[in-house]
PDB file of C-alpha atoms in Angstrom:
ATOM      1  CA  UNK A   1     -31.520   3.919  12.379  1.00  0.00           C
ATOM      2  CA  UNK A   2     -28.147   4.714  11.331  1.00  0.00           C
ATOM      3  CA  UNK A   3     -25.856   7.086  13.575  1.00  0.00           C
ATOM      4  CA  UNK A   4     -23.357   8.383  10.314  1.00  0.00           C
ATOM      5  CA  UNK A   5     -24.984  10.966   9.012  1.00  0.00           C
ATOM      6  CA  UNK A   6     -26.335  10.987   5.267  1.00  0.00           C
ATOM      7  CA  UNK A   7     -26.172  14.684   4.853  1.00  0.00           C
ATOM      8  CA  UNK A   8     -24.326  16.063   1.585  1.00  0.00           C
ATOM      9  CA  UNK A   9     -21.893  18.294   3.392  1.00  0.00           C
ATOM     10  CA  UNK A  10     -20.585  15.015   5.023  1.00  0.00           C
ATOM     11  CA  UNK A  11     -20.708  12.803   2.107  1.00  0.00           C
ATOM     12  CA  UNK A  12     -18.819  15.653   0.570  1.00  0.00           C
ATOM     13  CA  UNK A  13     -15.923  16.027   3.304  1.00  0.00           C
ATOM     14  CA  UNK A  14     -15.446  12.202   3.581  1.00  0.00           C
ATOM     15  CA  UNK A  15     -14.844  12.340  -0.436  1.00  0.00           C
ATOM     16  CA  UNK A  16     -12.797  14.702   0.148  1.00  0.00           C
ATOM     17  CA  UNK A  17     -10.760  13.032   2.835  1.00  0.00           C
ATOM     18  CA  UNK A  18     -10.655   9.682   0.769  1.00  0.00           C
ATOM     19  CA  UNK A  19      -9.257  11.334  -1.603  1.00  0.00           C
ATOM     20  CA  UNK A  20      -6.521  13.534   0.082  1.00  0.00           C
ATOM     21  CA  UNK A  21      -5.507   9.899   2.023  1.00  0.00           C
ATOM     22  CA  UNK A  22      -5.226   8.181  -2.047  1.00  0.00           C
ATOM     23  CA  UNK A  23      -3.132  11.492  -3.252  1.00  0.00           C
ATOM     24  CA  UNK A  24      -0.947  11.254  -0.273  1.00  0.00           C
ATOM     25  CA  UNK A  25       0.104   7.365  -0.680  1.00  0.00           C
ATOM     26  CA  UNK A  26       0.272   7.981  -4.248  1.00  0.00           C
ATOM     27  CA  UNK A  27       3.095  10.760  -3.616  1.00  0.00           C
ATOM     28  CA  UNK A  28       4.614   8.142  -1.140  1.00  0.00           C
ATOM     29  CA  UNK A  29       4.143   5.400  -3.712  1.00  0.00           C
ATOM     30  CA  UNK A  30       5.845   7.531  -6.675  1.00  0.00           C
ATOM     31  CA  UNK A  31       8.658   8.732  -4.137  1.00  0.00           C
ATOM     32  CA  UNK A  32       9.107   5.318  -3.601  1.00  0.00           C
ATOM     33  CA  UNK A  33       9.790   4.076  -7.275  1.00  0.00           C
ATOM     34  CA  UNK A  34      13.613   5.852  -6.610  1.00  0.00           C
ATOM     35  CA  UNK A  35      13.993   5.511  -3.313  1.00  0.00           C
ATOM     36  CA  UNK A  36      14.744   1.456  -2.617  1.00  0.00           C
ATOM     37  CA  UNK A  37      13.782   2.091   1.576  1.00  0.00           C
ATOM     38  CA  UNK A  38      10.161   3.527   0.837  1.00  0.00           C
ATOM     39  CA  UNK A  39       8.061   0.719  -1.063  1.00  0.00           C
ATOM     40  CA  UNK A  40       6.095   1.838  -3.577  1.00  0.00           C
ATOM     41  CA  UNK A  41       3.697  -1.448  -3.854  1.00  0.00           C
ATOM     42  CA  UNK A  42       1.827  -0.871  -0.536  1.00  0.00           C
ATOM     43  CA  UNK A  43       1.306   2.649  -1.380  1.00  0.00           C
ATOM     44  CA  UNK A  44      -0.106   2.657  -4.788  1.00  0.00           C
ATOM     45  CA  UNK A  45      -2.461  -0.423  -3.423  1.00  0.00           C
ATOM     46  CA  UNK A  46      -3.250   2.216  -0.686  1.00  0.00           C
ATOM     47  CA  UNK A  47      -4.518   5.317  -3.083  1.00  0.00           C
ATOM     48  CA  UNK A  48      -6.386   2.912  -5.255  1.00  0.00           C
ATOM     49  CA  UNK A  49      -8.389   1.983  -1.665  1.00  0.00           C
ATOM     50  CA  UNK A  50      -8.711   5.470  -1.075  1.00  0.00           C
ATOM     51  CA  UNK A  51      -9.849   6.646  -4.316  1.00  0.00           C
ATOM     52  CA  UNK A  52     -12.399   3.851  -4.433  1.00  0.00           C
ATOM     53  CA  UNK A  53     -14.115   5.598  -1.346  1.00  0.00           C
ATOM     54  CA  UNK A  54     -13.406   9.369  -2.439  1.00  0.00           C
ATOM     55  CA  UNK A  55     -12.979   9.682  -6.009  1.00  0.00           C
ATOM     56  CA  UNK A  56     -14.435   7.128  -8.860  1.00  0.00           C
ATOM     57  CA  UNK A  57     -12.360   9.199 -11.634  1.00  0.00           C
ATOM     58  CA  UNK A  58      -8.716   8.968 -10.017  1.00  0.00           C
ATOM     59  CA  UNK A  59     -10.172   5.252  -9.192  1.00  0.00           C
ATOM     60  CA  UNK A  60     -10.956   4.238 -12.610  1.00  0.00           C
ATOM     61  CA  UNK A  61      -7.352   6.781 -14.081  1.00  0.00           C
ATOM     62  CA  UNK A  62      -4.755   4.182 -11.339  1.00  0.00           C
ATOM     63  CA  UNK A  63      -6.592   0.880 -12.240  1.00  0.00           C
ATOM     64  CA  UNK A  64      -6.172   1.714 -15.835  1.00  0.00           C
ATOM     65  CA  UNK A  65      -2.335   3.269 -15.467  1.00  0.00           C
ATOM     66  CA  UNK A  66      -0.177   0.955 -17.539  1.00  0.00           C
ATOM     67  CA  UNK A  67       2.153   0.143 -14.793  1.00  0.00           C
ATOM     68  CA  UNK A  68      -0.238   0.548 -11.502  1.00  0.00           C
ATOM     69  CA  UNK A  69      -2.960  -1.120 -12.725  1.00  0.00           C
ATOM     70  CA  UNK A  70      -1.980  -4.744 -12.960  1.00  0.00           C
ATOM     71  CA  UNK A  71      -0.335  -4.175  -9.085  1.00  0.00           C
ATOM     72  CA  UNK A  72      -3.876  -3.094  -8.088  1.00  0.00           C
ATOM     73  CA  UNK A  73      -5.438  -6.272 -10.611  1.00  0.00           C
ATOM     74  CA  UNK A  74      -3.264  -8.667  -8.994  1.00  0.00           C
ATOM     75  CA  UNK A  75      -3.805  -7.599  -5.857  1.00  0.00           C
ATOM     76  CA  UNK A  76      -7.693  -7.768  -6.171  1.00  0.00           C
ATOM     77  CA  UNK A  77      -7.818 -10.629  -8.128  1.00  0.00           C
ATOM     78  CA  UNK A  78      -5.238 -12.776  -6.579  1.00  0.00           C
ATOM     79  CA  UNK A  79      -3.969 -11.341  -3.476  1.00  0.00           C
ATOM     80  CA  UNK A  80      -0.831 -11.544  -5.149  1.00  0.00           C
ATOM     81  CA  UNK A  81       2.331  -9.743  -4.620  1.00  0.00           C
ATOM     82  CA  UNK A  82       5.011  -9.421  -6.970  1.00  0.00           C
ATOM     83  CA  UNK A  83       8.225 -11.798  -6.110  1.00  0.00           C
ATOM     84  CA  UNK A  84      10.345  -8.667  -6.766  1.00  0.00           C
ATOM     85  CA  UNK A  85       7.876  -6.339  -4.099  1.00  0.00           C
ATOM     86  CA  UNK A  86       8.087  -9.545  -1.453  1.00  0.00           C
ATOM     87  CA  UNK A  87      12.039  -9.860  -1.788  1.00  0.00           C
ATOM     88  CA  UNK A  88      12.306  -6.004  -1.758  1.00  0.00           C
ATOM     89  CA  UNK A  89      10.311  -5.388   1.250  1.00  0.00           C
ATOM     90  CA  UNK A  90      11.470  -8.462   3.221  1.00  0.00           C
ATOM     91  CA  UNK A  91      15.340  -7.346   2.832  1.00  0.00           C
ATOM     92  CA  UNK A  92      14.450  -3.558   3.943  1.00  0.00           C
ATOM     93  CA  UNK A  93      12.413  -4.777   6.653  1.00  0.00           C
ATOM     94  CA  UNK A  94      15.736  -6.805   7.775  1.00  0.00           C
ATOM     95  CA  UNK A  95      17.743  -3.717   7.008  1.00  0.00           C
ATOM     96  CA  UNK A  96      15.600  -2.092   9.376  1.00  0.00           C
ATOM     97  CA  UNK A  97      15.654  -4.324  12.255  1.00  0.00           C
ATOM     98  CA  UNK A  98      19.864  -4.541  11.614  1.00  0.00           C
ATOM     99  CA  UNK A  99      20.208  -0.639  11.442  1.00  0.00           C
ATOM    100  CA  UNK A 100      18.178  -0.385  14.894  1.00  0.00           C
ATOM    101  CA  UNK A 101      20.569  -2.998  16.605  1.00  0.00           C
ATOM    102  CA  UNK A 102      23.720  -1.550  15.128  1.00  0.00           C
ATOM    103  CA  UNK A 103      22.285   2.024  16.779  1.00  0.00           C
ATOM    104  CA  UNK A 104      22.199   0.258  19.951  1.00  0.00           C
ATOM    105  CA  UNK A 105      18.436   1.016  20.595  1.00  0.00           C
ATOM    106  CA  UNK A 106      16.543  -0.217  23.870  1.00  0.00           C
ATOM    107  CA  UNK A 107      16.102  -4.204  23.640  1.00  0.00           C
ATOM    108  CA  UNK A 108      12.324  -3.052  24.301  1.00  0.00           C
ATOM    109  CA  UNK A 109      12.280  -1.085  21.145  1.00  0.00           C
ATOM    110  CA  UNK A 110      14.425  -3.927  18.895  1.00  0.00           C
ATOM    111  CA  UNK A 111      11.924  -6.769  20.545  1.00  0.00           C
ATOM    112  CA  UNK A 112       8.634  -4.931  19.350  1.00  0.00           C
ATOM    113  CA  UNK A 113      10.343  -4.309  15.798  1.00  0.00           C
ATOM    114  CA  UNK A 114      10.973  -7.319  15.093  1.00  0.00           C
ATOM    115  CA  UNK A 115       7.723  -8.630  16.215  1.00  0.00           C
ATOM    116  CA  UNK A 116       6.083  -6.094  14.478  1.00  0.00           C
ATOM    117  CA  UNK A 117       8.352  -6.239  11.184  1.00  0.00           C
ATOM    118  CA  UNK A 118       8.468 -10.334  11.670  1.00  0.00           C
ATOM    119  CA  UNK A 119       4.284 -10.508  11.480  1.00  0.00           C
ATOM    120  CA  UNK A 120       4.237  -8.181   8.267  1.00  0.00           C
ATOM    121  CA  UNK A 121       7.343  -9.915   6.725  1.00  0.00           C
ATOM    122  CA  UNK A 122       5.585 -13.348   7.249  1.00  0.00           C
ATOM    123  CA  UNK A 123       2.589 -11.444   5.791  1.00  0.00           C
ATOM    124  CA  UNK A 124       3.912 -10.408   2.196  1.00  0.00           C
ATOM    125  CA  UNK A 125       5.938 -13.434   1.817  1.00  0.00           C
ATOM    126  CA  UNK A 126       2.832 -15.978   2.413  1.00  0.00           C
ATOM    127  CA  UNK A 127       1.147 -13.789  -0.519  1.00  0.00           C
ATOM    128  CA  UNK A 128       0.551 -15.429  -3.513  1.00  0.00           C
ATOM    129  CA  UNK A 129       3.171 -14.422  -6.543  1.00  0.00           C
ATOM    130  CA  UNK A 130       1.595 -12.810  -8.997  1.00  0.00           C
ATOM    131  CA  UNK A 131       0.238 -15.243 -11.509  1.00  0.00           C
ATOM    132  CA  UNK A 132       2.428 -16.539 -14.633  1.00  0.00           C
ATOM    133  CA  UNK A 133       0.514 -15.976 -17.193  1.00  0.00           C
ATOM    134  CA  UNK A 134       0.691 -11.661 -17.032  1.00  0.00           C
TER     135      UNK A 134
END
């Protein structure tokens, strides 16, 4: 016997969540098409998890979206990142790490940045490109 409960109400408000969480990254992924130090690749990848769980219509609208939906193909398909994404998000995770030892932060706080923005740089750049023939 299962301990989540199958009761509408719940099914209803984890929808509901799903979908709030895939609206949110959207918004982050869309701020991000400007702004070069929020990546918008992640994000949109993100809402089209989300709105698999909490909304088939917004699911079916971002896999369809002319520029979104051959990220989230790729991605699915492939586990491929574009070369542009990888280059992007390597650089501003560098950025990162160089703006936090130009501030002078703790050696504590540098060492577990760039251990944790050295594991998801290695990551994105071991991702396959996304293929040639798109």
């Amino acid at each position: 016997m299962s301990d989540v409960p199958t009761s509408s109400p719940y099914i209803t408000f984890m929808a509901t969540l799903w979908t709030v969480g895939g609206l949110v990254a959207l918004a982050l992924g869309l701020i991000g098409i400007p702004l070069p130090i929020l990546p918008t690749t992640p994000f949109i990848l993100l809402s089209a998890f989300c709105f698999a769980k909490g909304s088939p219509r917004l699911r079916q609208w971002i896999t369809q979206h002319p520029k979104f939906g051959l990220i989230i193909s790729n991605w699915e398909k492939h586990g491929a990142i574009p070369k542009r994404a990888k280059r992007v998000a390597a650089a501003l995770m560098a950025a990162t790490l160089g703006l936090s030892l130009l501030m002078g932060l703790p050696f504590a706080v540098i060492a577990i940045q760039a251990v944790c923005l050295g594991g998801a740089a290695l990551f994105v750049l071991t991702r396959p490109d996304e293929p040639e023939d798109m």
